[in-house]
Tab-separated table of C-alpha atoms in Angstrom:
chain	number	residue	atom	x	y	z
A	1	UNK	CA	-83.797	105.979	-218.469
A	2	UNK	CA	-84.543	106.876	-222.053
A	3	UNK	CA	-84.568	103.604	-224.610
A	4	UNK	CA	-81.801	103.306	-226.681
A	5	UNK	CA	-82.197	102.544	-230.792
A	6	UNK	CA	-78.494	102.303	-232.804
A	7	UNK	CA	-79.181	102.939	-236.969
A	8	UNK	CA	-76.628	101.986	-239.461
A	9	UNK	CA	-75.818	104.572	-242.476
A	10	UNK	CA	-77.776	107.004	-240.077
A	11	UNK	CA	-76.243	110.374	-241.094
A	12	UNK	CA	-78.687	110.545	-244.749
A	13	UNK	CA	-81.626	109.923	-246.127
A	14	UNK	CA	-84.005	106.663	-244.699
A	15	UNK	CA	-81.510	106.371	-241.795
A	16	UNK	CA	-81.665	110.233	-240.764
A	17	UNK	CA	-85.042	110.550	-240.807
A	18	UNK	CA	-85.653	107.693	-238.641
A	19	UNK	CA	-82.967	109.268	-236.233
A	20	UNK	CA	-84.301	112.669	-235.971
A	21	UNK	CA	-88.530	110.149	-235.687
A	22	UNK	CA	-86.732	108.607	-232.817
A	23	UNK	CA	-85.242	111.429	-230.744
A	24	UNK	CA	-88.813	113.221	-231.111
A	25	UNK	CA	-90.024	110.456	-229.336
A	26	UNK	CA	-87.897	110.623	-226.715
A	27	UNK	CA	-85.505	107.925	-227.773
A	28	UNK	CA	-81.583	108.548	-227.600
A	29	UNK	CA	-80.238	107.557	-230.741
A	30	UNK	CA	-76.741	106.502	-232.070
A	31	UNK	CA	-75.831	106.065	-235.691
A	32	UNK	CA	-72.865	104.360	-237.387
A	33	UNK	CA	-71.989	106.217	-241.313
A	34	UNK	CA	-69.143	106.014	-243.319
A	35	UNK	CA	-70.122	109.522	-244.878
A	36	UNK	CA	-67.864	112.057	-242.823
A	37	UNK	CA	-68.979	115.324	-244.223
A	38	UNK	CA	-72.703	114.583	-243.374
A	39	UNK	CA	-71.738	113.169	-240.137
A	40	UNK	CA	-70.541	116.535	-239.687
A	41	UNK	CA	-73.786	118.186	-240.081
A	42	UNK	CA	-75.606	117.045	-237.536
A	43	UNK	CA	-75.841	118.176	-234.603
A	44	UNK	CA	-78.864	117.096	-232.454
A	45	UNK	CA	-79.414	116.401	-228.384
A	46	UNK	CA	-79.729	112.574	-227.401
A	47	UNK	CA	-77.820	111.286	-230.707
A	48	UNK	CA	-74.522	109.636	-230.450
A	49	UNK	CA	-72.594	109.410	-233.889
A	50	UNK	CA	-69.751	107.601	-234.780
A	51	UNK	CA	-67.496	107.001	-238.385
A	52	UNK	CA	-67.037	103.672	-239.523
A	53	UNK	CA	-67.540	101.281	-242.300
A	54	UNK	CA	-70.458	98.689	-241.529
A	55	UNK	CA	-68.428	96.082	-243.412
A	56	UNK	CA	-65.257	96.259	-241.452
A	57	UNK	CA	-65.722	94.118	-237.774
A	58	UNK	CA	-63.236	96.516	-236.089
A	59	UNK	CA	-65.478	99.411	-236.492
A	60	UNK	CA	-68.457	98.031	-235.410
A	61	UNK	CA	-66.914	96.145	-232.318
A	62	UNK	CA	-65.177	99.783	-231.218
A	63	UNK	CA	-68.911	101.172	-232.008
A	64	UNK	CA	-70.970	98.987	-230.105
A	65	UNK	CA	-67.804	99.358	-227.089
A	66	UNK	CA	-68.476	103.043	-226.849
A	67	UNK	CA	-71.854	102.735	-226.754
A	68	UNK	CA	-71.720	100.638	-223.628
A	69	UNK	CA	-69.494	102.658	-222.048
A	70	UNK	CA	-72.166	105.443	-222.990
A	71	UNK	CA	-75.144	104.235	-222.166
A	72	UNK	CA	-74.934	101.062	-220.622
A	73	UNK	CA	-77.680	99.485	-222.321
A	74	UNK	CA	-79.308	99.099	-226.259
A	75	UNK	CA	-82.983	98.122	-226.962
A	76	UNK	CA	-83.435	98.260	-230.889
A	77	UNK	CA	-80.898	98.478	-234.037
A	78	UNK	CA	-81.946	98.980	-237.096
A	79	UNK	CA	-79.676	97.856	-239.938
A	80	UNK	CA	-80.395	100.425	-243.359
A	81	UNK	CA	-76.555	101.301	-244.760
A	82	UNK	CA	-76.736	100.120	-248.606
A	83	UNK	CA	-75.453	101.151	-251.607
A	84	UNK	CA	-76.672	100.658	-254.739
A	85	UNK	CA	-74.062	99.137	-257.284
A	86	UNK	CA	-76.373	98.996	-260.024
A	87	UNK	CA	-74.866	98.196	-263.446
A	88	UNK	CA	-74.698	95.742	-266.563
A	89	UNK	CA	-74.754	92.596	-265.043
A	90	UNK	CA	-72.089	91.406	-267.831
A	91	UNK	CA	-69.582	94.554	-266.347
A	92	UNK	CA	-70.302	93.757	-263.340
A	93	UNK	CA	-66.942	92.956	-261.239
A	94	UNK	CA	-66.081	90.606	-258.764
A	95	UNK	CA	-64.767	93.242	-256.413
A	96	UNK	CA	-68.146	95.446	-257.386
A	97	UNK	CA	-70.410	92.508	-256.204
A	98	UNK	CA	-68.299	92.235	-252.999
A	99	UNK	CA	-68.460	95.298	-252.188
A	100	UNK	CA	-72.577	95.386	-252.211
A	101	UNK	CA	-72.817	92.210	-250.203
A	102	UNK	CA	-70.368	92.925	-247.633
A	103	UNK	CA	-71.781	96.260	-247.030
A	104	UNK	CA	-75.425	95.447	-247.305
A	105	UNK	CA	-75.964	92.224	-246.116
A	106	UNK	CA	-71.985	91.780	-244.317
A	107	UNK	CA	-72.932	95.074	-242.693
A	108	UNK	CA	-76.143	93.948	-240.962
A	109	UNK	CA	-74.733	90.591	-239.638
A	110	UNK	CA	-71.804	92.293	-237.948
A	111	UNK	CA	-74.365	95.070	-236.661
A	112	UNK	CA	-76.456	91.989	-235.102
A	113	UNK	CA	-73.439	90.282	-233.961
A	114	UNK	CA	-71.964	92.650	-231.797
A	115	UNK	CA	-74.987	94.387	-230.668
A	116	UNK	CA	-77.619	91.940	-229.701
A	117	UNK	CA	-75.123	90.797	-226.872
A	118	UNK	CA	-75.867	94.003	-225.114
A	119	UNK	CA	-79.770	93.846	-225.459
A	120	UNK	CA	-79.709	90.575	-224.193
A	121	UNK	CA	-78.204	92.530	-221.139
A	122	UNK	CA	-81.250	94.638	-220.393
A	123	UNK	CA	-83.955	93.357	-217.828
A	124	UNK	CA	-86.441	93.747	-220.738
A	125	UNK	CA	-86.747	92.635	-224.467
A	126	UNK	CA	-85.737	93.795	-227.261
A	127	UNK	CA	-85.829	94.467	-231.187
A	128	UNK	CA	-84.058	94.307	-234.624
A	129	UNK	CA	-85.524	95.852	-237.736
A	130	UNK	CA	-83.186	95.417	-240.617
A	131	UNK	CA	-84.120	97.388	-243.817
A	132	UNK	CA	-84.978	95.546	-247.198
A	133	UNK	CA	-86.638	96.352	-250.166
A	134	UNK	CA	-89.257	95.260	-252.354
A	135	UNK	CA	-86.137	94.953	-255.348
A	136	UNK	CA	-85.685	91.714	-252.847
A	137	UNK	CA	-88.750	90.285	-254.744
A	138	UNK	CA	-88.840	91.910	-258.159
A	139	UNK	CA	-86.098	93.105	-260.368
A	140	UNK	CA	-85.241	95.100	-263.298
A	141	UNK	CA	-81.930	94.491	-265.744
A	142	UNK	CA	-78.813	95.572	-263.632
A	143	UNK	CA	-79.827	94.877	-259.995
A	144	UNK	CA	-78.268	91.626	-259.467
A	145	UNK	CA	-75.902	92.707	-256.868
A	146	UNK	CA	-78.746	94.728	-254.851
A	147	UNK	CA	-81.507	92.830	-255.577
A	148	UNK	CA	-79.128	89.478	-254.019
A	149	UNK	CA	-78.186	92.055	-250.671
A	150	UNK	CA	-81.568	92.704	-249.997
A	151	UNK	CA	-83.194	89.271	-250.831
A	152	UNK	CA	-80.422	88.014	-248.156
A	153	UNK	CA	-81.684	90.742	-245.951
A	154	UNK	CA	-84.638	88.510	-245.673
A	155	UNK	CA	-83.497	84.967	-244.788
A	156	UNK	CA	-81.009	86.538	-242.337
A	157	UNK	CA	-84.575	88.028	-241.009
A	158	UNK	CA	-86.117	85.080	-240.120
A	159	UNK	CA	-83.010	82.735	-239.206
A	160	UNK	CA	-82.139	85.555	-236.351
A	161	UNK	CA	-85.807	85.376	-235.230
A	162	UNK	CA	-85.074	81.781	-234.370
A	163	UNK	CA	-81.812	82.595	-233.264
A	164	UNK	CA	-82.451	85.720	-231.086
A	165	UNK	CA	-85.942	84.738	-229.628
A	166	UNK	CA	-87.948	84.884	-227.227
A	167	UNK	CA	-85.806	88.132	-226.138
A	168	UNK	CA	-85.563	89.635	-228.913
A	169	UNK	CA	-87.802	90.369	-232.041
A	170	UNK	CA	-86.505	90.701	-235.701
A	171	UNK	CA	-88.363	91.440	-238.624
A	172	UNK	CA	-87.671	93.083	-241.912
A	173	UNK	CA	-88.960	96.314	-243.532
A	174	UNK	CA	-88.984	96.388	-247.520
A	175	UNK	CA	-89.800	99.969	-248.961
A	176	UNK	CA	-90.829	100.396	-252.216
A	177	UNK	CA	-90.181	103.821	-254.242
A	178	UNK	CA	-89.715	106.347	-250.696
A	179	UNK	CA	-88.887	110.009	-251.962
A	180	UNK	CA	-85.492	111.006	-250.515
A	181	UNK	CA	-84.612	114.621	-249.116
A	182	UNK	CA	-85.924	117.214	-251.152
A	183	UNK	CA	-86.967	114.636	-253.843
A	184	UNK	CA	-89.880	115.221	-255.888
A	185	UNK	CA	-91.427	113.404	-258.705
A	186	UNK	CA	-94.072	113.998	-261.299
A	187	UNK	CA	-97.920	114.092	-260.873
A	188	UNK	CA	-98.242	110.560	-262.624
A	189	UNK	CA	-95.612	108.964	-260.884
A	190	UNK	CA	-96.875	109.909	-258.012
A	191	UNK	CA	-100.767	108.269	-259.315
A	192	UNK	CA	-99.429	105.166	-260.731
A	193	UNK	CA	-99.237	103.802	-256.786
A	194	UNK	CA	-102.782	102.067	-255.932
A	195	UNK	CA	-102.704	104.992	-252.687
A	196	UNK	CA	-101.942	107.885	-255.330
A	197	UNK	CA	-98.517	109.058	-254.059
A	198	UNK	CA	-95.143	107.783	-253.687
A	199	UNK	CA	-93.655	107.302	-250.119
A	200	UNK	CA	-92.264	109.435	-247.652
A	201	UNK	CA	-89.821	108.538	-245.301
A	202	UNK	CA	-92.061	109.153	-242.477
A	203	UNK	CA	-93.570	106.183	-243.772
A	204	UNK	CA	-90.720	104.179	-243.170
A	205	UNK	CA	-90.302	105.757	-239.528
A	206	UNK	CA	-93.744	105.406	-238.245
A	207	UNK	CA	-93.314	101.730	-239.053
A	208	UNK	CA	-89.860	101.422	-237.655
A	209	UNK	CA	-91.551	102.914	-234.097
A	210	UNK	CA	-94.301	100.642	-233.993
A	211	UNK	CA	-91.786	97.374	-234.777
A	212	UNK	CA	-89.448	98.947	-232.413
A	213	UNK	CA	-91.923	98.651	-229.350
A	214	UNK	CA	-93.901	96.838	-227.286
A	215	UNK	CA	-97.381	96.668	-229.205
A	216	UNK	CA	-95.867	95.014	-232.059
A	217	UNK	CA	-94.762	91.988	-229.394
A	218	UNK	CA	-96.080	88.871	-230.957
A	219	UNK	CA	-94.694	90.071	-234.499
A	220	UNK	CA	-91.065	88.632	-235.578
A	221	UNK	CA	-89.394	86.865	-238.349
A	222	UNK	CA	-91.509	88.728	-240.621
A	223	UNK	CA	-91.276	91.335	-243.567
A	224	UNK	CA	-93.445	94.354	-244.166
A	225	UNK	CA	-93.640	95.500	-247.723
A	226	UNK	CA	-94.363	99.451	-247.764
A	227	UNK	CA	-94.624	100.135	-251.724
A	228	UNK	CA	-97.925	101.831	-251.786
A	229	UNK	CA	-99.871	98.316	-253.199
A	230	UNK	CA	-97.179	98.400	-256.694
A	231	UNK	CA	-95.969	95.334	-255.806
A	232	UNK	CA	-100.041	94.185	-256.011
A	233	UNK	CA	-100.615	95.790	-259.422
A	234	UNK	CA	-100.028	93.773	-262.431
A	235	UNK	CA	-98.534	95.948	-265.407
A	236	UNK	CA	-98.474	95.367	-268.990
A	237	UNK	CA	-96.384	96.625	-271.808
């Protein structure tokens, strides 16, 4: 029986294009989004899809039930729904800050909660990869609320690590500037990365595979920063 890999805010972007890596390996997928219309769009063999809000426990708990009833077993999720919320840190609302936290670090507890239970069901192991970013270690003027979700992202990494081991792995991904669908960028944004381009989110996906199997075994409760090297290069103004 084909493995099984779940992928929060699936339906765009980082999340669809590790969907669409994952059935091309043979994978079934299912994917959680809370965007309707793009839910809509896709239509591909092996992938489950469901609407619901990451942040609200009923929808991942009716999720996670029709998956069993589906498939009757889950080996990997990977947490990535986020939304940005960047703005003036001295507009910033109460109910605005919420609403980042529950959804991007809320969203991957619940995902964990209510899903590990069914990998621990499987005969073999099992793996989380929860979706960062390297704004979880540097920071610009407005990203408090982000910058907070994803630098949670990380100690909820390696506190499930001890938590879920030895059956199953967890470790964090933290991209760095990835281009999105039909993105592109200028020549010199591209060469002010130490590898000369920007991302792709094939990148992302090839990485998500190899954390998602079995020859990255004795890796968990880690992060991997992919930001071609910027993160390494010391700028000054």
């Amino acid at each position: 029986m084909s493995k099984l890999v779940v992928i929060s805010g699936g339906a765009n972007n980082f999340g669809k294009g590790i969907a669409f890596g994952f059935i091309k390996e043979g994978w079934n997928v299912a994917i959680i989004d809370n965007d309707k219309k793009a839910l809509e769009k896709i239509n591909e063999k092996n992938l489950f899809k469901f609407h619901g809000d990451v942040s609200n426990e009923n929808d991942i708990k009716n999720f996670y039930s029709e998956i069993s009833n589906k498939y009757n077993r889950l080996d990997v999720i990977i947490n990535n729904a986020a939304i940005g919320g960047f703005k003036n840190f001295f507009e910033l609302t109460l109910d605005e800050w919420k609403k980042v936290i529950d959804i991007n670090l809320t969203g991957y507890f619940l995902m964990v909660k209510y899903g590990s239970p069914l990998i621990l069901e499987n005969p073999g192991k099992g793996s989380i990869i929860n979706i960062s970013s390297t704004r979880a270690i540097m920071s610009e003027p407005g990203n408090e609320a982000y910058s907070t979700s994803k630098a949670g992202i990380l100690g909820l990494t390696h506190a499930l690590a001890n938590s879920l081991g030895p059956n199953i792995r967890v470790n964090a991904i933290s991209p760095g500037w990835i281009l999105h669908e039909n993105e592109s960028i200028k020549d010199a944004e591209h060469k002010q990365h130490l590898v000369g381009r920007a991302g792709t989110i094939e990148d992302i996906f090839n990485l998500a595979l190899f954390l998602a199997n079995d020859k990255s075994g004795f890796i968990t409760g880690q992060n991997f920063i992919i930001d071609g090297g910027m993160t390494k290069k010391m700028i000054y103004f």
